[in-house]
Amino acid sequence: QVQLVESGGGLVQAGGSLRLSCVASGRTFNNIRMGWFRQTPGKEREFVAAISGSGISRYYVDSMKGRFTISRDNAKNTVYLQMNSLKPEDTAVYVCAAALNGRYPAANDQNYDAWGQGTQVTVSS
């Protein structure tokens, strides 16, 4: 199994930026697809972005493409989510996930096997 710990959330004004980090431990990291999802009360968990184990393939939801960038540093067992031009509607708990069995599609949360606790992002208007 793998353990995931997110950090980097906080309160930011609209138009601002945040970089989220997710550190993985417990097994080999560089062959695991990693994803970011977000959750708000009363809404289904929403896919944000994913990145292949090598970092070559990246997947984004269209509404966030261009504002959010996912990356990873396999030497540090860490995946990042750089969020720019934040909007109040981006307010959510952002959760890191690992697709241990490599199932696709990347945007389907059922294809992820390990989850972090999440980090709160609040964007004020």
GROMACS .gro file of N, CA, C and O in nm, residues 29-107:
model
  316
   29PHE      N    1   0.747   0.464  -0.636
   29PHE     CA    2   0.661   0.575  -0.677
   29PHE      C    3   0.664   0.599  -0.827
   29PHE      O    4   0.563   0.639  -0.885
   30ASN      N    5   0.777   0.573  -0.890
   30ASN     CA    6   0.795   0.622  -1.027
   30ASN      C    7   0.722   0.540  -1.133
   30ASN      O    8   0.735   0.570  -1.251
   31ASN      N    9   0.647   0.439  -1.093
   31ASN     CA   10   0.567   0.368  -1.192
   31ASN      C   11   0.417   0.376  -1.160
   31ASN      O   12   0.338   0.296  -1.211
   32ILE      N   13   0.381   0.473  -1.079
   32ILE     CA   14   0.242   0.490  -1.038
   32ILE      C   15   0.184   0.618  -1.096
   32ILE      O   16   0.242   0.726  -1.080
   33ARG      N   17   0.072   0.605  -1.163
   33ARG     CA   18   0.002   0.726  -1.206
   33ARG      C   19  -0.059   0.793  -1.083
   33ARG      O   20  -0.120   0.728  -0.999
   34MET      N   21  -0.042   0.924  -1.075
   34MET     CA   22  -0.093   1.002  -0.963
   34MET      C   23  -0.198   1.102  -1.013
   34MET      O   24  -0.188   1.153  -1.125
   35GLY      N   25  -0.296   1.127  -0.930
   35GLY     CA   26  -0.401   1.218  -0.968
   35GLY      C   27  -0.436   1.315  -0.857
   35GLY      O   28  -0.406   1.291  -0.739
   36TRP      N   29  -0.495   1.425  -0.896
   36TRP     CA   30  -0.554   1.521  -0.803
   36TRP      C   31  -0.704   1.529  -0.832
   36TRP      O   32  -0.745   1.539  -0.948
   37PHE      N   33  -0.779   1.523  -0.725
   37PHE     CA   34  -0.924   1.540  -0.730
   37PHE      C   35  -0.961   1.650  -0.632
   37PHE      O   36  -0.881   1.688  -0.546
   38ARG      N   37  -1.083   1.699  -0.644
   38ARG     CA   38  -1.129   1.796  -0.544
   38ARG      C   39  -1.272   1.765  -0.505
   38ARG      O   40  -1.349   1.706  -0.583
   39GLN      N   41  -1.303   1.805  -0.384
   39GLN     CA   42  -1.432   1.771  -0.325
   39GLN      C   43  -1.489   1.893  -0.254
   39GLN      O   44  -1.418   1.959  -0.176
   40THR      N   45  -1.615   1.923  -0.283
   40THR     CA   46  -1.686   2.027  -0.210
   40THR      C   47  -1.813   1.965  -0.151
   40THR      O   48  -1.867   1.869  -0.209
   41PRO      N   49  -1.861   2.017  -0.039
   41PRO     CA   50  -1.980   1.959   0.025
   41PRO      C   51  -2.098   1.956  -0.070
   41PRO      O   52  -2.127   2.054  -0.139
   42GLY      N   53  -2.164   1.843  -0.077
   42GLY     CA   54  -2.284   1.830  -0.158
   42GLY      C   55  -2.259   1.803  -0.304
   42GLY      O   56  -2.354   1.791  -0.382
   43LYS      N   57  -2.133   1.794  -0.342
   43LYS     CA   58  -2.101   1.767  -0.481
   43LYS      C   59  -2.016   1.641  -0.493
   43LYS      O   60  -1.946   1.603  -0.399
   44GLU      N   61  -2.022   1.580  -0.609
   44GLU     CA   62  -1.939   1.462  -0.633
   44GLU      C   63  -1.792   1.502  -0.642
   44GLU      O   64  -1.759   1.615  -0.681
   45ARG      N   65  -1.707   1.408  -0.610
   45ARG     CA   66  -1.565   1.430  -0.624
   45ARG      C   67  -1.534   1.458  -0.772
   45ARG      O   68  -1.583   1.388  -0.860
   46GLU      N   69  -1.450   1.557  -0.794
   46GLU     CA   70  -1.424   1.603  -0.929
   46GLU      C   71  -1.277   1.581  -0.966
   46GLU      O   72  -1.187   1.617  -0.890
   47PHE      N   73  -1.254   1.525  -1.081
   47PHE     CA   74  -1.119   1.507  -1.131
   47PHE      C   75  -1.058   1.642  -1.165
   47PHE      O   76  -1.124   1.728  -1.224
   48VAL      N   77  -0.930   1.659  -1.132
   48VAL     CA   78  -0.859   1.782  -1.163
   48VAL      C   79  -0.749   1.755  -1.265
   48VAL      O   80  -0.745   1.818  -1.371
   49ALA      N   81  -0.659   1.664  -1.231
   49ALA     CA   82  -0.545   1.637  -1.319
   49ALA      C   83  -0.481   1.505  -1.279
   49ALA      O   84  -0.499   1.458  -1.167
   50ALA      N   85  -0.406   1.447  -1.372
   50ALA     CA   86  -0.331   1.325  -1.343
   50ALA      C   87  -0.203   1.325  -1.424
   50ALA      O   88  -0.192   1.395  -1.526
   51ILE      N   89  -0.108   1.245  -1.378
   51ILE     CA   90   0.022   1.239  -1.444
   51ILE      C   91   0.072   1.096  -1.439
   51ILE      O   92   0.059   1.027  -1.336
   52SER      N   93   0.128   1.049  -1.549
   52SER     CA   94   0.179   0.913  -1.554
   52SER      C   95   0.304   0.899  -1.467
   52SER      O   96   0.363   0.999  -1.424
   53GLY      N   97   0.344   0.774  -1.443
   53GLY     CA   98   0.458   0.749  -1.357
   53GLY      C   99   0.586   0.816  -1.405
   53GLY      O  100   0.666   0.865  -1.325
   54SER      N  101   0.604   0.821  -1.536
   54SER     CA  102   0.723   0.883  -1.593
   54SER      C  103   0.713   1.034  -1.598
   54SER      O  104   0.813   1.103  -1.615
   55GLY      N  105   0.591   1.085  -1.589
   55GLY     CA  106   0.567   1.228  -1.603
   55GLY      C  107   0.543   1.273  -1.745
   55GLY      O  108   0.516   1.390  -1.769
   56ILE      N  109   0.551   1.181  -1.840
   56ILE     CA  110   0.538   1.218  -1.981
   56ILE      C  111   0.393   1.250  -2.016
   56ILE      O  112   0.365   1.345  -2.089
   57SER      N  113   0.301   1.173  -1.965
   57SER     CA  114   0.159   1.193  -1.998
   57SER      C  115   0.090   1.267  -1.885
   57SER      O  116   0.104   1.230  -1.768
   58ARG      N  117   0.015   1.368  -1.924
   58ARG     CA  118  -0.060   1.448  -1.827
   58ARG      C  119  -0.204   1.461  -1.876
   58ARG      O  120  -0.229   1.473  -1.995
   59TYR      N  121  -0.294   1.462  -1.783
   59TYR     CA  122  -0.436   1.466  -1.814
   59TYR      C  123  -0.499   1.579  -1.732
   59TYR      O  124  -0.470   1.592  -1.613
   60TYR      N  125  -0.585   1.655  -1.794
   60TYR     CA  126  -0.651   1.765  -1.727
   60TYR      C  127  -0.799   1.767  -1.763
   60TYR      O  128  -0.838   1.729  -1.873
   61VAL      N  129  -0.879   1.818  -1.671
   61VAL     CA  130  -1.016   1.849  -1.707
   61VAL      C  131  -1.012   1.980  -1.785
   61VAL      O  132  -0.932   2.071  -1.754
   62ASP      N  133  -1.093   1.991  -1.887
   62ASP     CA  134  -1.085   2.104  -1.979
   62ASP      C  135  -1.099   2.239  -1.909
   62ASP      O  136  -1.031   2.335  -1.945
   63SER      N  137  -1.183   2.246  -1.810
   63SER     CA  138  -1.210   2.374  -1.744
   63SER      C  139  -1.090   2.427  -1.666
   63SER      O  140  -1.085   2.546  -1.633
   64MET      N  141  -0.994   2.341  -1.637
   64MET     CA  142  -0.878   2.383  -1.560
   64MET      C  143  -0.750   2.387  -1.643
   64MET      O  144  -0.647   2.435  -1.595
   65LYS      N  145  -0.759   2.336  -1.763
   65LYS     CA  146  -0.641   2.334  -1.848
   65LYS      C  147  -0.595   2.477  -1.873
   65LYS      O  148  -0.675   2.565  -1.903
   66GLY      N  149  -0.468   2.500  -1.859
   66GLY     CA  150  -0.415   2.635  -1.877
   66GLY      C  151  -0.399   2.711  -1.746
   66GLY      O  152  -0.316   2.802  -1.738
   67ARG      N  153  -0.474   2.675  -1.646
   67ARG     CA  154  -0.460   2.739  -1.514
   67ARG      C  155  -0.386   2.649  -1.417
   67ARG      O  156  -0.312   2.696  -1.332
   68PHE      N  157  -0.410   2.519  -1.428
   68PHE     CA  158  -0.350   2.423  -1.337
   68PHE      C  159  -0.245   2.341  -1.410
   68PHE      O  160  -0.264   2.304  -1.526
   69THR      N  161  -0.135   2.310  -1.342
   69THR     CA  162  -0.030   2.227  -1.399
   69THR      C  163   0.010   2.120  -1.299
   69THR      O  164   0.043   2.151  -1.183
   70ILE      N  165   0.008   1.996  -1.343
   70ILE     CA  166   0.051   1.886  -1.259
   70ILE      C  167   0.193   1.847  -1.298
   70ILE      O  168   0.229   1.850  -1.416
   71SER      N  169   0.272   1.814  -1.198
   71SER     CA  170   0.409   1.771  -1.223
   71SER      C  171   0.451   1.675  -1.112
   71SER      O  172   0.378   1.658  -1.013
   72ARG      N  173   0.566   1.615  -1.129
   72ARG     CA  174   0.614   1.522  -1.026
   72ARG      C  175   0.764   1.522  -1.021
   72ARG      O  176   0.831   1.550  -1.122
   73ASP      N  177   0.816   1.489  -0.904
   73ASP     CA  178   0.959   1.472  -0.883
   73ASP      C  179   0.975   1.333  -0.824
   73ASP      O  180   0.953   1.313  -0.703
   74ASN      N  181   1.012   1.238  -0.906
   74ASN     CA  182   1.019   1.100  -0.858
   74ASN      C  183   1.132   1.079  -0.758
   74ASN      O  184   1.125   0.989  -0.675
   75ALA      N  185   1.232   1.163  -0.764
   75ALA     CA  186   1.341   1.152  -0.666
   75ALA      C  187   1.294   1.190  -0.526
   75ALA      O  188   1.351   1.145  -0.426
   76LYS      N  189   1.188   1.270  -0.521
   76LYS     CA  190   1.134   1.313  -0.392
   76LYS      C  191   1.001   1.246  -0.360
   76LYS      O  192   0.936   1.281  -0.261
   77ASN      N  193   0.959   1.154  -0.444
   77ASN     CA  194   0.830   1.085  -0.424
   77ASN      C  195   0.716   1.185  -0.408
   77ASN      O  196   0.627   1.167  -0.323
   78THR      N  197   0.718   1.289  -0.488
   78THR     CA  198   0.624   1.399  -0.470
   78THR      C  199   0.558   1.436  -0.603
   78THR      O  200   0.624   1.441  -0.706
   79VAL      N  201   0.429   1.462  -0.594
   79VAL     CA  202   0.354   1.516  -0.706
   79VAL      C  203   0.302   1.653  -0.666
   79VAL      O  204   0.268   1.675  -0.550
   80TYR      N  205   0.299   1.743  -0.762
   80TYR     CA  206   0.260   1.881  -0.737
   80TYR      C  207   0.139   1.920  -0.822
   80TYR      O  208   0.115   1.863  -0.928
   81LEU      N  209   0.067   2.019  -0.771
   81LEU     CA  210  -0.037   2.081  -0.850
   81LEU      C  211  -0.019   2.232  -0.836
   81LEU      O  212  -0.045   2.288  -0.729
   82GLN      N  213   0.027   2.294  -0.942
   82GLN     CA  214   0.040   2.439  -0.946
   82GLN      C  215  -0.091   2.497  -0.995
   82GLN      O  216  -0.137   2.462  -1.104
   83MET      N  217  -0.148   2.584  -0.914
   83MET     CA  218  -0.279   2.642  -0.947
   83MET      C  219  -0.264   2.793  -0.959
   83MET      O  220  -0.226   2.860  -0.861
   84ASN      N  221  -0.292   2.845  -1.075
   84ASN     CA  222  -0.283   2.988  -1.102
   84ASN      C  223  -0.420   3.044  -1.136
   84ASN      O  224  -0.513   2.970  -1.167
   85SER      N  225  -0.430   3.176  -1.130
   85SER     CA  226  -0.556   3.244  -1.165
   85SER      C  227  -0.674   3.180  -1.093
   85SER      O  228  -0.777   3.150  -1.154
   86LEU      N  229  -0.658   3.161  -0.965
   86LEU     CA  230  -0.761   3.091  -0.888
   86LEU      C  231  -0.890   3.172  -0.882
   86LEU      O  232  -0.888   3.296  -0.879
   87LYS      N  233  -0.999   3.098  -0.880
   87LYS     CA  234  -1.132   3.156  -0.876
   87LYS      C  235  -1.205   3.107  -0.750
   87LYS      O  236  -1.173   2.999  -0.699
   88PRO      N  237  -1.303   3.180  -0.702
   88PRO     CA  238  -1.378   3.133  -0.585
   88PRO      C  239  -1.437   2.993  -0.604
   88PRO      O  240  -1.444   2.916  -0.508
   89GLU      N  241  -1.474   2.960  -0.726
   89GLU     CA  242  -1.531   2.827  -0.751
   89GLU      C  243  -1.428   2.715  -0.745
   89GLU      O  244  -1.463   2.598  -0.752
   90ASP      N  245  -1.300   2.751  -0.731
   90ASP     CA  246  -1.197   2.650  -0.710
   90ASP      C  247  -1.187   2.609  -0.563
   90ASP      O  248  -1.111   2.517  -0.530
   91THR      N  249  -1.262   2.675  -0.478
   91THR     CA  250  -1.261   2.640  -0.336
   91THR      C  251  -1.307   2.497  -0.316
   91THR      O  252  -1.414   2.459  -0.363
   92ALA      N  253  -1.224   2.418  -0.249
   92ALA     CA  254  -1.254   2.276  -0.230
   92ALA      C  255  -1.144   2.215  -0.145
   92ALA      O  256  -1.042   2.277  -0.118
   93VAL      N  257  -1.168   2.090  -0.105
   93VAL     CA  258  -1.061   2.008  -0.050
   93VAL      C  259  -0.997   1.935  -0.168
   93VAL      O  260  -1.066   1.865  -0.242
   94TYR      N  261  -0.868   1.951  -0.180
   94TYR     CA  262  -0.794   1.888  -0.289
   94TYR      C  263  -0.726   1.763  -0.235
   94TYR      O  264  -0.654   1.768  -0.134
   95VAL      N  265  -0.749   1.654  -0.305
   95VAL     CA  266  -0.703   1.523  -0.258
   95VAL      C  267  -0.614   1.458  -0.362
   95VAL      O  268  -0.647   1.459  -0.481
   96CYS      N  269  -0.506   1.402  -0.314
   96CYS     CA  270  -0.412   1.331  -0.399
   96CYS      C  271  -0.448   1.183  -0.401
   96CYS      O  272  -0.494   1.130  -0.299
   97ALA      N  273  -0.429   1.117  -0.515
   97ALA     CA  274  -0.464   0.976  -0.526
   97ALA      C  275  -0.362   0.902  -0.610
   97ALA      O  276  -0.299   0.961  -0.698
   98ALA      N  277  -0.350   0.773  -0.584
   98ALA     CA  278  -0.255   0.689  -0.656
   98ALA      C  279  -0.328   0.574  -0.726
   98ALA      O  280  -0.408   0.504  -0.663
   99ALA      N  281  -0.298   0.556  -0.853
   99ALA     CA  282  -0.358   0.446  -0.930
   99ALA      C  283  -0.261   0.328  -0.926
   99ALA      O  284  -0.180   0.310  -1.017
  100LEU      N  285  -0.268   0.249  -0.821
  100LEU     CA  286  -0.171   0.143  -0.799
  100LEU      C  287  -0.179   0.033  -0.904
  100LEU      O  288  -0.079  -0.033  -0.933
  101ASN      N  289  -0.295   0.014  -0.962
  101ASN     CA  290  -0.311  -0.092  -1.060
  101ASN      C  291  -0.313  -0.040  -1.203
  101ASN      O  292  -0.337  -0.118  -1.295
  102GLY      N  293  -0.293   0.089  -1.220
  102GLY     CA  294  -0.276   0.143  -1.354
  102GLY      C  295  -0.397   0.138  -1.443
  102GLY      O  296  -0.385   0.140  -1.566
  103ARG      N  297  -0.515   0.136  -1.383
  103ARG     CA  298  -0.637   0.127  -1.465
  103ARG      C  299  -0.670   0.265  -1.522
  103ARG      O  300  -0.645   0.367  -1.462
  104TYR      N  301  -0.733   0.263  -1.637
  104TYR     CA  302  -0.779   0.385  -1.706
  104TYR      C  303  -0.930   0.378  -1.720
  104TYR      O  304  -0.989   0.272  -1.714
  105PRO      N  305  -0.995   0.496  -1.745
  105PRO     CA  306  -0.936   0.627  -1.772
  105PRO      C  307  -0.885   0.698  -1.647
  105PRO      O  308  -0.930   0.670  -1.535
  106ALA      N  309  -0.795   0.791  -1.668
  106ALA     CA  310  -0.732   0.861  -1.558
  106ALA      C  311  -0.829   0.948  -1.481
  106ALA      O  312  -0.804   0.977  -1.364
  107ALA      N  313  -0.935   0.993  -1.543
  107ALA     CA  314  -1.028   1.084  -1.477
  107ALA      C  315  -1.130   1.014  -1.388
  107ALA      O  316  -1.205   1.080  -1.316
   0.00000   0.00000   0.00000
